[in-house]
Amino acid sequence: MEVSKNEVVIIGGGIAGLTCAIELENRGIRPLILEATDRVGGRVKTDHKEGYLFDHGFQVLLTAYPEAQQYLNYEKLGLKTFDPGAVIYDGNGQYEISDPLRNPASVFSMAFSPVGGVGDKLKMAKLASAVKKQRLEVLFSKGEVTTLAYLRNYGFSERIISNFFKPFFGGIYLENELGTSSRMFEFVFKMFSEGSAAIPAKGMEEIPKQLQSQLKHTDFRFNTRVKQVSNEVVLENGESLKPKKVVIATQPEAIMDGFDDKPTYQSVLNLYFSCNRQAIKKPLIGLVTGANELINNFCDLTTISSDYSPSGKRLISVSVNDDQNIEVQDAVIQELAELTGFGSTDFEFLASYHIPKALPVNHDLKYDMAATEVKLHDDIFLAGDYLLNASLNAAMLSGRRAAEAVSSSLSGSLF
Ligand SMILES: Cc1cc2nc3c(=O)[nH]c(=O)nc-3n(C[C@H](O)[C@H](O)[C@H](O)COP(=O)(O)OP(=O)(O)OC[C@H]3O[C@@H](n4cnc5c(N)ncnc54)[C@H](O)[C@@H]3O)c2cc1C
């Protein structure tokens, strides 16, 4: 295909834009990425400060993601995996549950488990075996209800919903009411039951960096914000470009006319503290179940990867879903001290990240879409997690579909 350099412009150098560029290069196309910030990664970034690694919000890669397996070299990322399970902090103390999604029976190994009852145990086993057998496309084609309604319809007790599902999935969805689609629930459940949660040893930004390193014929313009897309691409500095094809790899409403619905997002407040003592002894996430607690989950990142903190120090990440008040560090330290049994002086506040547009809130979640569906009009194509579901897997898959559509359109074979 004869396409000159930069005749395809991708707006946004997040996971979707980078994957799109990889797939365009695979088809002999050399795109230009316009990125508003100073580097690639989008929502997946890591700041390096005084020997600490601060990811922009606590997030993990699920190793079972089919798209991640295709585009990432896990070994080179030096992935550090979490043990399956969690430490639950319920106000009365802490207890560990091992492998609840891969091996649901293990949650209930104690005769009188504080997590749930015998009926819950059987239902967990049934659900795990059902989602494991079903293909992802099938999970996403089922009717949608909220995760909370799904769990209740399935017959789970209020005890296991409060003690396990709410803190665990609330931390993933970044909302405590489990209002997120049941399709996302089954997807995440399946991914956890087939693989591990992991972070690259040197921070989440290693993921987009590894995608970027695969690009040999893509040009980048950083600190370059697009203002308007119509029959040309107008930059904030007034410059305008006239590429043959444009991929908008971010939500398009801010830069294109004709979108009536304003997108909504889940937000999160992520705080970092240093600590001289190991807050969680095993590589497990800490889930906080109390309705009145600020903390949804926390993690001793140094237990997962020692590169996250300078020697002799530990890095504690805390996620607060309800972020009405972002000046909460003192109250969070107080809570951490109560939960861990440490003194409040054991924790020192380091940094906080308030992320108002963390996850897009969507209905009718999809796993995949046809290349024809990402075409907005003749020369404009869409990519981004918001088109499918809020995950790294979806961002990658949407990028691939956009590249396929652009390539077909350039060769005249699309529609
Ligand atoms: C706190 C948090 C926790 C998460 N947890 C997980 C998790 O555990 N597992 C998981 O799979 N996913 C998780 N996610 C979701 C995952 O990070 C996203 O699905 C994914 O990064 C989205 O990638 P994207 O390329 O679609 O969008 P983005 O990352 O938003 O990329 C869009 C890019 O476009 C750029 N841009 C925007 N407007 C313009 C403009 N006008 N001009 C030029 N450039 C522009 C932006 O700067 C950005 O770089 C989490 C996200 C957050 C924030």
PDB file of C-alpha atoms and ligand atoms in Angstrom, residues 11-16 34-37 41-44 57-60 65 224-226 249-250 255 268 355 358-359 384-385 390-392 395, ligand 1:
ATOM      1  CA  ILE A  11      -4.645  11.455  18.413  1.00  0.00           C
ATOM      2  CA  GLY A  12      -3.564  10.095  21.788  1.00  0.00           C
ATOM      3  CA  GLY A  13      -0.543   8.034  22.808  1.00  0.00           C
ATOM      4  CA  GLY A  14      -2.285   5.886  25.416  1.00  0.00           C
ATOM      5  CA  ILE A  15      -2.507   2.091  25.225  1.00  0.00           C
ATOM      6  CA  ALA A  16      -5.119   2.240  22.429  1.00  0.00           C
ATOM      7  CA  LEU A  34      -0.145  13.565  18.515  1.00  0.00           C
ATOM      8  CA  GLU A  35      -0.061  13.419  22.301  1.00  0.00           C
ATOM      9  CA  ALA A  36      -1.182  16.188  24.638  1.00  0.00           C
ATOM     10  CA  THR A  37       1.164  15.241  27.496  1.00  0.00           C
ATOM     11  CA  GLY A  41       0.959   5.940  28.437  1.00  0.00           C
ATOM     12  CA  GLY A  42      -2.232   7.957  28.854  1.00  0.00           C
ATOM     13  CA  ARG A  43      -3.786   6.753  32.082  1.00  0.00           C
ATOM     14  CA  VAL A  44      -0.906   4.319  32.628  1.00  0.00           C
ATOM     15  CA  GLY A  57      -3.624   5.248  40.526  1.00  0.00           C
ATOM     16  CA  PHE A  58      -3.331   1.685  41.717  1.00  0.00           C
ATOM     17  CA  GLN A  59      -3.790  -0.597  38.764  1.00  0.00           C
ATOM     18  CA  VAL A  60      -2.780  -4.079  37.720  1.00  0.00           C
ATOM     19  CA  TYR A  65      -5.838 -10.717  29.101  1.00  0.00           C
ATOM     20  CA  THR A 224       0.726  18.691  21.295  1.00  0.00           C
ATOM     21  CA  ARG A 225      -2.953  19.001  22.073  1.00  0.00           C
ATOM     22  CA  VAL A 226      -5.532  18.698  19.311  1.00  0.00           C
ATOM     23  CA  ALA A 249      -7.650   7.332  20.388  1.00  0.00           C
ATOM     24  CA  THR A 250      -9.332   9.217  23.220  1.00  0.00           C
ATOM     25  CA  ILE A 255     -12.505  17.764  19.953  1.00  0.00           C
ATOM     26  CA  VAL A 268     -10.401   7.747  42.423  1.00  0.00           C
ATOM     27  CA  ILE A 355      -7.890  11.021  38.936  1.00  0.00           C
ATOM     28  CA  ALA A 358     -10.185   7.143  35.751  1.00  0.00           C
ATOM     29  CA  LEU A 359     -12.696   4.732  34.204  1.00  0.00           C
ATOM     30  CA  GLY A 384     -10.113   3.687  23.210  1.00  0.00           C
ATOM     31  CA  ASP A 385     -11.247   1.540  26.107  1.00  0.00           C
ATOM     32  CA  ALA A 390     -12.716  -0.143  30.952  1.00  0.00           C
ATOM     33  CA  SER A 391      -9.578  -2.291  30.735  1.00  0.00           C
ATOM     34  CA  LEU A 392      -6.118  -2.456  29.255  1.00  0.00           C
ATOM     35  CA  ALA A 395      -7.788  -0.416  24.927  1.00  0.00           C
TER      36      ALA A 395
HETATM   37  C1  LIG B   1      -6.793   4.513  38.616  1.00  0.00           C
HETATM   38  C2  LIG B   1      -7.003   3.559  37.484  1.00  0.00           C
HETATM   39  C3  LIG B   1      -7.046   2.199  37.735  1.00  0.00           C
HETATM   40  C4  LIG B   1      -7.190   1.301  36.681  1.00  0.00           C
HETATM   41  N1  LIG B   1      -7.101  -0.030  36.950  1.00  0.00           N
HETATM   42  C5  LIG B   1      -7.029  -0.897  35.909  1.00  0.00           C
HETATM   43  C6  LIG B   1      -6.697  -2.253  36.139  1.00  0.00           C
HETATM   44  O1  LIG B   1      -6.396  -2.658  37.268  1.00  0.00           O
HETATM   45  N2  LIG B   1      -6.670  -3.098  35.065  1.00  0.00           N
HETATM   46  C7  LIG B   1      -6.981  -2.674  33.802  1.00  0.00           C
HETATM   47  O2  LIG B   1      -6.967  -3.491  32.859  1.00  0.00           O
HETATM   48  N3  LIG B   1      -7.281  -1.372  33.560  1.00  0.00           N
HETATM   49  C8  LIG B   1      -7.287  -0.490  34.572  1.00  0.00           C
HETATM   50  N4  LIG B   1      -7.533   0.843  34.326  1.00  0.00           N
HETATM   51  C9  LIG B   1      -7.984   1.241  32.982  1.00  0.00           C
HETATM   52  C10 LIG B   1      -6.849   1.386  31.978  1.00  0.00           C
HETATM   53  O3  LIG B   1      -5.805   2.179  32.498  1.00  0.00           O
HETATM   54  C11 LIG B   1      -7.444   2.068  30.735  1.00  0.00           C
HETATM   55  O4  LIG B   1      -8.487   1.227  30.250  1.00  0.00           O
HETATM   56  C12 LIG B   1      -6.466   2.297  29.597  1.00  0.00           C
HETATM   57  O5  LIG B   1      -5.249   2.850  30.030  1.00  0.00           O
HETATM   58  C13 LIG B   1      -7.129   3.220  28.563  1.00  0.00           C
HETATM   59  O6  LIG B   1      -6.259   3.474  27.489  1.00  0.00           O
HETATM   60  P1  LIG B   1      -6.732   4.390  26.274  1.00  0.00           P
HETATM   61  O7  LIG B   1      -5.591   4.460  25.333  1.00  0.00           O
HETATM   62  O8  LIG B   1      -8.037   3.907  25.763  1.00  0.00           O
HETATM   63  O9  LIG B   1      -7.029   5.830  26.888  1.00  0.00           O
HETATM   64  P2  LIG B   1      -6.058   6.882  27.617  1.00  0.00           P
HETATM   65  O10 LIG B   1      -5.076   6.186  28.459  1.00  0.00           O
HETATM   66  O11 LIG B   1      -6.966   7.852  28.291  1.00  0.00           O
HETATM   67  O12 LIG B   1      -5.282   7.584  26.431  1.00  0.00           O
HETATM   68  C14 LIG B   1      -5.749   8.708  25.743  1.00  0.00           C
HETATM   69  C15 LIG B   1      -4.555   9.576  25.359  1.00  0.00           C
HETATM   70  O13 LIG B   1      -5.014  10.643  24.555  1.00  0.00           O
HETATM   71  C16 LIG B   1      -4.388  11.842  24.967  1.00  0.00           C
HETATM   72  N5  LIG B   1      -5.263  12.942  24.571  1.00  0.00           N
HETATM   73  C17 LIG B   1      -6.492  13.237  25.049  1.00  0.00           C
HETATM   74  N6  LIG B   1      -6.999  14.316  24.444  1.00  0.00           N
HETATM   75  C18 LIG B   1      -6.075  14.719  23.549  1.00  0.00           C
HETATM   76  C19 LIG B   1      -6.006  15.797  22.640  1.00  0.00           C
HETATM   77  N7  LIG B   1      -7.015  16.670  22.496  1.00  0.00           N
HETATM   78  N8  LIG B   1      -4.898  15.941  21.864  1.00  0.00           N
HETATM   79  C20 LIG B   1      -3.873  15.057  21.976  1.00  0.00           C
HETATM   80  N9  LIG B   1      -3.872  14.034  22.849  1.00  0.00           N
HETATM   81  C21 LIG B   1      -4.963  13.862  23.616  1.00  0.00           C
HETATM   82  C22 LIG B   1      -4.241  11.689  26.460  1.00  0.00           C
HETATM   83  O14 LIG B   1      -3.236  12.539  26.978  1.00  0.00           O
HETATM   84  C23 LIG B   1      -3.869  10.206  26.567  1.00  0.00           C
HETATM   85  O15 LIG B   1      -2.480  10.010  26.490  1.00  0.00           O
HETATM   86  C24 LIG B   1      -7.387   1.771  35.353  1.00  0.00           C
HETATM   87  C25 LIG B   1      -7.363   3.151  35.100  1.00  0.00           C
HETATM   88  C26 LIG B   1      -7.145   4.027  36.143  1.00  0.00           C
HETATM   89  C27 LIG B   1      -7.028   5.494  35.829  1.00  0.00           C
END
